[in-house]
Amino acid sequence: MSSSSSSSSSPASRKQAIFITSLIILWYSTNIGVLLLNKFLLSNYGFAFPIFLTMCHMSACAVLSYISIIFLKMVPVQRIKSRSQFLRIATLSIVFCFSVVGGNISLRYLPVSFNQAVGATTPFFTALFAYLMTRKREAWATYTCLVPVVAGVVIASGGEPSFHLYGFIMCIGATAARAFKSVLQGVLLSSEGEKLNSMNLMLYMAPIAVLALLPAALVMEPNVLGNAKGAVAVVISILIFQNPVTFIGIAGYTMTVMGVVAYGESKRRYK
């Protein structure tokens, strides 16, 4: 009996291992791909609109999480239960915005290798904010392990031939904001009734991020955003008012945004 049960569970465990491995590979590929694409656009290609790029990123996150939850039903829908919970999610979204914008801005001035080296100091900032906000103490051995993390970045900064002070400040700020969001999320959404899974959290955070980035982009990057605000408003209205939309409609909105960006970029390059 035991041999038959173990033999039947073996294929299932193999399938689970393959599935988890595939997810890890997909996660690595998409993260590295987005990082390299952002670097190419902002540095090599000369697309000088990091706030608008971040807004496109957040819009895509909002649309894809909406499709995954509402249409594909990958996870159950979790509703916001109170104004207090909404304000907490909005706070997380603002911090998340700053981390992504700061990271994108830093890619204009720093090589990807140095950007990622600075980003590796996230555990240091996480430990710092955890202590400042929750008085949570780690073992001394844990703090000792963080010393070479910080020291390595200091040494790398001195030896980096493409070092740029403004880019470095934005990269450090983005890394600190990422760690701050992680600790803040644990504090603000700590009660069992207010916890959201990652996909539902993104569903609510992303539209708020778009709304927060929109005025900043209008003021600081008006050349590219002026023509796109109509399409962006359509996306935001769908997410806020939950009006029915089809896959064809979503494809059309996406095509519109891409066409507007291409139009504005071509005008800027060939005027």
Short mmCIF file of C-alpha atoms in Angstrom, two decimals:
data_model
loop_
_atom_site.label_atom_id
_atom_site.label_comp_id
_atom_site.label_asym_id
_atom_site.label_seq_id
_atom_site.Cartn_x
_atom_site.Cartn_y
_atom_site.Cartn_z
CA MET A 1 0.00 0.00 0.00
CA SER A 2 2.74 2.41 0.95
CA SER A 3 4.76 1.70 -2.21
CA SER A 4 1.73 2.35 -4.44
CA SER A 5 0.91 5.62 -2.69
CA SER A 6 4.51 6.81 -2.93
CA SER A 7 4.66 5.92 -6.63
CA SER A 8 1.42 7.82 -7.30
CA SER A 9 2.62 10.88 -5.41
CA SER A 10 5.95 10.93 -7.25
CA PRO A 11 4.55 12.22 -10.61
CA ALA A 12 2.49 14.84 -8.75
CA SER A 13 5.53 16.07 -6.84
CA ARG A 14 7.54 16.19 -10.06
CA LYS A 15 4.82 18.25 -11.74
CA GLN A 16 4.78 20.65 -8.77
CA ALA A 17 8.58 20.96 -8.88
CA ILE A 18 8.48 21.69 -12.63
CA PHE A 19 5.71 24.26 -12.11
CA ILE A 20 7.61 26.04 -9.32
CA THR A 21 10.83 25.97 -11.33
CA SER A 22 9.00 27.44 -14.34
CA LEU A 23 7.58 30.24 -12.18
CA ILE A 24 11.05 31.05 -10.82
CA ILE A 25 12.53 31.15 -14.32
CA LEU A 26 9.64 33.33 -15.53
CA TRP A 27 10.06 35.67 -12.55
CA TYR A 28 13.81 36.01 -13.15
CA SER A 29 13.35 36.49 -16.90
CA THR A 30 10.66 39.17 -16.62
CA ASN A 31 12.47 41.09 -13.87
CA ILE A 32 15.79 41.10 -15.71
CA GLY A 33 14.02 41.83 -19.00
CA VAL A 34 12.19 44.87 -17.60
CA LEU A 35 15.41 46.14 -16.00
CA LEU A 36 17.41 45.86 -19.22
CA LEU A 37 14.59 47.33 -21.33
CA ASN A 38 14.27 50.31 -18.97
CA LYS A 39 18.03 50.84 -19.17
CA PHE A 40 17.92 50.70 -22.97
CA LEU A 41 15.01 53.15 -23.21
CA LEU A 42 16.27 55.66 -20.65
CA SER A 43 19.98 55.59 -21.38
CA ASN A 44 20.79 54.14 -24.79
CA TYR A 45 17.63 55.06 -26.71
CA GLY A 46 17.33 58.50 -25.13
CA PHE A 47 13.75 58.21 -23.84
CA ALA A 48 13.99 60.96 -21.21
CA PHE A 49 10.66 60.42 -19.45
CA PRO A 50 11.16 58.12 -16.42
CA ILE A 51 7.95 59.24 -14.69
CA PHE A 52 5.83 58.48 -17.75
CA LEU A 53 7.65 55.15 -18.13
CA THR A 54 6.79 54.30 -14.54
CA MET A 55 3.17 55.31 -15.18
CA CYS A 56 3.05 52.92 -18.15
CA HIS A 57 4.48 50.22 -15.90
CA MET A 58 1.81 50.85 -13.27
CA SER A 59 -0.95 50.95 -15.91
CA ALA A 60 0.19 47.59 -17.25
CA CYS A 61 0.25 46.16 -13.71
CA ALA A 62 -3.29 47.44 -13.12
CA VAL A 63 -4.68 46.02 -16.38
CA LEU A 64 -2.94 42.65 -16.09
CA SER A 65 -3.91 42.16 -12.45
CA TYR A 66 -7.50 43.08 -13.36
CA ILE A 67 -7.52 40.50 -16.18
CA SER A 68 -5.92 37.85 -13.95
CA ILE A 69 -8.42 38.33 -11.12
CA ILE A 70 -11.68 39.26 -12.89
CA PHE A 71 -11.41 37.29 -16.15
CA LEU A 72 -8.95 34.45 -15.48
CA LYS A 73 -9.97 34.12 -11.80
CA MET A 74 -6.46 33.13 -10.76
CA VAL A 75 -7.21 34.29 -7.21
CA PRO A 76 -10.48 35.31 -5.50
CA VAL A 77 -11.37 39.01 -5.47
CA GLN A 78 -10.67 40.68 -2.12
CA ARG A 79 -12.64 43.86 -1.49
CA ILE A 80 -11.44 46.90 0.43
CA LYS A 81 -13.42 46.84 3.67
CA SER A 82 -12.87 50.30 5.12
CA ARG A 83 -11.63 53.80 4.38
CA SER A 84 -8.77 53.17 6.78
CA GLN A 85 -7.66 50.15 4.76
CA PHE A 86 -7.86 52.18 1.54
CA LEU A 87 -5.68 54.94 3.01
CA ARG A 88 -3.11 52.36 4.09
CA ILE A 89 -3.01 50.87 0.61
CA ALA A 90 -2.69 54.38 -0.87
CA THR A 91 0.27 55.09 1.43
CA LEU A 92 1.97 51.89 0.27
CA SER A 93 1.27 52.85 -3.33
CA ILE A 94 2.94 56.27 -2.97
CA VAL A 95 6.04 54.72 -1.43
CA PHE A 96 6.06 52.08 -4.17
CA CYS A 97 5.82 54.86 -6.79
CA PHE A 98 8.87 56.60 -5.43
CA SER A 99 10.90 53.39 -5.39
CA VAL A 100 10.10 52.60 -9.05
CA VAL A 101 10.56 56.19 -10.29
CA GLY A 102 13.83 56.53 -8.38
CA GLY A 103 15.07 53.25 -9.82
CA ASN A 104 14.16 54.31 -13.37
CA ILE A 105 15.81 57.71 -12.99
CA SER A 106 18.98 56.09 -11.67
CA LEU A 107 19.14 53.86 -14.77
CA ARG A 108 19.60 56.99 -16.89
CA TYR A 109 22.88 57.74 -15.15
CA LEU A 110 24.25 54.45 -13.76
CA PRO A 111 25.24 51.13 -15.35
CA VAL A 112 22.89 48.23 -14.62
CA SER A 113 25.65 46.39 -12.75
CA PHE A 114 26.21 49.25 -10.30
CA ASN A 115 22.46 49.86 -10.00
CA GLN A 116 21.95 46.26 -8.93
CA ALA A 117 24.93 46.37 -6.56
CA VAL A 118 23.33 49.33 -4.76
CA GLY A 119 19.97 47.54 -4.82
CA ALA A 120 21.58 44.64 -2.96
CA THR A 121 21.69 46.84 0.16
CA THR A 122 17.91 46.39 0.59
CA PRO A 123 18.39 44.05 3.61
CA PHE A 124 20.36 46.79 5.39
CA PHE A 125 17.55 49.32 4.97
CA THR A 126 14.94 46.70 5.84
CA ALA A 127 16.69 45.94 9.13
CA LEU A 128 17.08 49.68 9.82
CA PHE A 129 13.42 50.54 9.19
CA ALA A 130 12.22 47.45 11.06
CA TYR A 131 14.10 48.65 14.13
CA LEU A 132 13.02 52.29 13.80
CA MET A 133 9.34 51.50 13.15
CA THR A 134 8.70 48.35 15.16
CA ARG A 135 11.72 48.15 17.48
CA LYS A 136 12.36 44.71 16.07
CA ARG A 137 15.90 43.58 16.85
CA GLU A 138 17.83 40.99 14.92
CA ALA A 139 20.65 38.86 16.26
CA TRP A 140 24.04 40.56 16.36
CA ALA A 141 25.32 38.00 13.86
CA THR A 142 22.66 39.23 11.40
CA TYR A 143 23.75 42.86 11.80
CA THR A 144 27.39 41.81 11.42
CA CYS A 145 26.57 40.18 8.08
CA LEU A 146 25.22 43.52 6.85
CA VAL A 147 28.57 45.26 7.34
CA PRO A 148 30.18 43.83 4.17
CA VAL A 149 26.96 44.61 2.26
CA VAL A 150 27.33 48.33 2.97
CA ALA A 151 31.13 48.30 2.80
CA GLY A 152 31.02 46.62 -0.61
CA VAL A 153 28.79 49.35 -2.04
CA VAL A 154 31.06 52.06 -0.60
CA ILE A 155 34.09 50.43 -2.21
CA ALA A 156 32.26 49.88 -5.49
CA SER A 157 31.18 53.54 -5.54
CA GLY A 158 34.78 54.68 -5.27
CA GLY A 159 35.90 52.34 -8.03
CA GLU A 160 32.97 52.82 -10.41
CA PRO A 161 34.22 54.65 -13.55
CA SER A 162 30.66 55.65 -14.53
CA PHE A 163 29.71 56.93 -11.07
CA HIS A 164 27.11 59.71 -11.14
CA LEU A 165 26.17 61.39 -7.86
CA TYR A 166 22.56 62.22 -8.75
CA GLY A 167 21.98 58.74 -10.16
CA PHE A 168 23.54 57.23 -7.03
CA ILE A 169 21.29 59.30 -4.74
CA MET A 170 18.19 58.26 -6.67
CA CYS A 171 19.27 54.61 -6.59
CA ILE A 172 19.87 54.70 -2.82
CA GLY A 173 16.52 56.47 -2.36
CA ALA A 174 14.73 53.84 -4.47
CA THR A 175 16.38 51.02 -2.52
CA ALA A 176 15.45 52.59 0.82
CA ALA A 177 11.86 53.15 -0.39
CA ARG A 178 11.60 49.50 -1.42
CA ALA A 179 12.70 48.39 2.04
CA PHE A 180 10.43 50.97 3.71
CA LYS A 181 7.43 49.66 1.75
CA SER A 182 8.19 46.11 2.84
CA VAL A 183 8.26 47.07 6.53
CA LEU A 184 5.32 49.47 6.18
CA GLN A 185 3.21 46.78 4.54
CA GLY A 186 3.76 44.51 7.52
CA VAL A 187 2.73 47.31 9.90
CA LEU A 188 -0.26 48.73 8.03
CA LEU A 189 -1.83 45.49 6.83
CA SER A 190 -1.06 43.42 9.90
CA SER A 191 -4.61 42.53 10.98
CA GLU A 192 -5.95 39.28 9.58
CA GLY A 193 -9.07 40.92 8.14
CA GLU A 194 -7.10 43.52 6.15
CA LYS A 195 -4.41 41.33 4.62
CA LEU A 196 -4.48 41.11 0.83
CA ASN A 197 -2.68 38.64 -1.38
CA SER A 198 -0.03 40.11 -3.68
CA MET A 199 -2.24 40.16 -6.80
CA ASN A 200 -5.17 41.92 -5.12
CA LEU A 201 -2.79 44.36 -3.46
CA MET A 202 -1.35 45.20 -6.87
CA LEU A 203 -4.90 45.56 -8.29
CA TYR A 204 -5.56 48.41 -5.84
CA MET A 205 -2.06 49.89 -5.61
CA ALA A 206 -1.42 50.26 -9.34
CA PRO A 207 -4.36 52.60 -10.22
CA ILE A 208 -3.53 54.76 -7.18
CA ALA A 209 0.07 54.91 -8.41
CA VAL A 210 -1.10 56.02 -11.87
CA LEU A 211 -3.22 58.79 -10.31
CA ALA A 212 -0.27 59.90 -8.18
CA LEU A 213 2.16 59.91 -11.12
CA LEU A 214 -0.21 61.65 -13.55
CA PRO A 215 0.13 65.22 -12.16
CA ALA A 216 3.89 64.78 -11.74
CA ALA A 217 4.25 63.68 -15.36
CA LEU A 218 1.97 66.50 -16.60
CA VAL A 219 4.14 69.09 -14.86
CA MET A 220 7.60 67.58 -15.36
CA GLU A 221 7.17 65.67 -18.65
CA PRO A 222 4.37 67.47 -20.56
CA ASN A 223 5.81 66.75 -24.04
CA VAL A 224 5.03 63.06 -23.97
CA LEU A 225 1.98 62.89 -21.72
CA GLY A 226 -0.25 65.52 -23.31
CA ASN A 227 -1.43 63.23 -26.11
CA ALA A 228 -1.73 60.16 -23.90
CA LYS A 229 -3.92 61.48 -21.08
CA GLY A 230 -7.15 60.40 -22.79
CA ALA A 231 -6.09 56.78 -23.08
CA VAL A 232 -4.72 56.79 -19.53
CA ALA A 233 -8.01 58.22 -18.26
CA VAL A 234 -9.88 55.35 -19.95
CA VAL A 235 -7.73 52.78 -18.12
CA ILE A 236 -8.17 54.49 -14.77
CA SER A 237 -11.95 54.83 -15.18
CA ILE A 238 -12.30 51.12 -15.98
CA LEU A 239 -10.38 50.17 -12.86
CA ILE A 240 -12.17 52.59 -10.54
CA PHE A 241 -15.77 52.29 -11.79
CA GLN A 242 -15.54 48.59 -12.75
CA ASN A 243 -17.49 49.10 -15.98
CA PRO A 244 -17.57 45.97 -18.19
CA VAL A 245 -14.79 45.66 -20.76
CA THR A 246 -13.85 42.96 -23.27
CA PHE A 247 -10.47 41.58 -24.29
CA ILE A 248 -10.87 43.36 -27.63
CA GLY A 249 -11.48 46.64 -25.80
CA ILE A 250 -8.40 46.17 -23.65
CA ALA A 251 -6.34 45.37 -26.75
CA GLY A 252 -7.63 48.56 -28.37
CA TYR A 253 -6.76 50.73 -25.35
CA THR A 254 -3.27 49.18 -25.20
CA MET A 255 -2.72 49.79 -28.90
CA THR A 256 -3.84 53.41 -28.49
CA VAL A 257 -1.36 54.08 -25.67
CA MET A 258 1.49 52.46 -27.60
CA GLY A 259 0.62 54.41 -30.74
CA VAL A 260 0.49 57.72 -28.85
CA VAL A 261 3.87 57.07 -27.25
CA ALA A 262 5.39 56.15 -30.63
CA TYR A 263 3.87 59.27 -32.21
CA GLY A 264 5.20 61.59 -29.53
CA GLU A 265 8.64 60.00 -29.62
CA SER A 266 8.88 60.19 -33.41
CA LYS A 267 7.90 63.88 -33.35
CA ARG A 268 10.52 64.57 -30.71
CA ARG A 269 13.24 62.77 -32.65
CA TYR A 270 12.54 64.05 -36.15
CA LYS A 271 11.35 67.62 -35.61
#
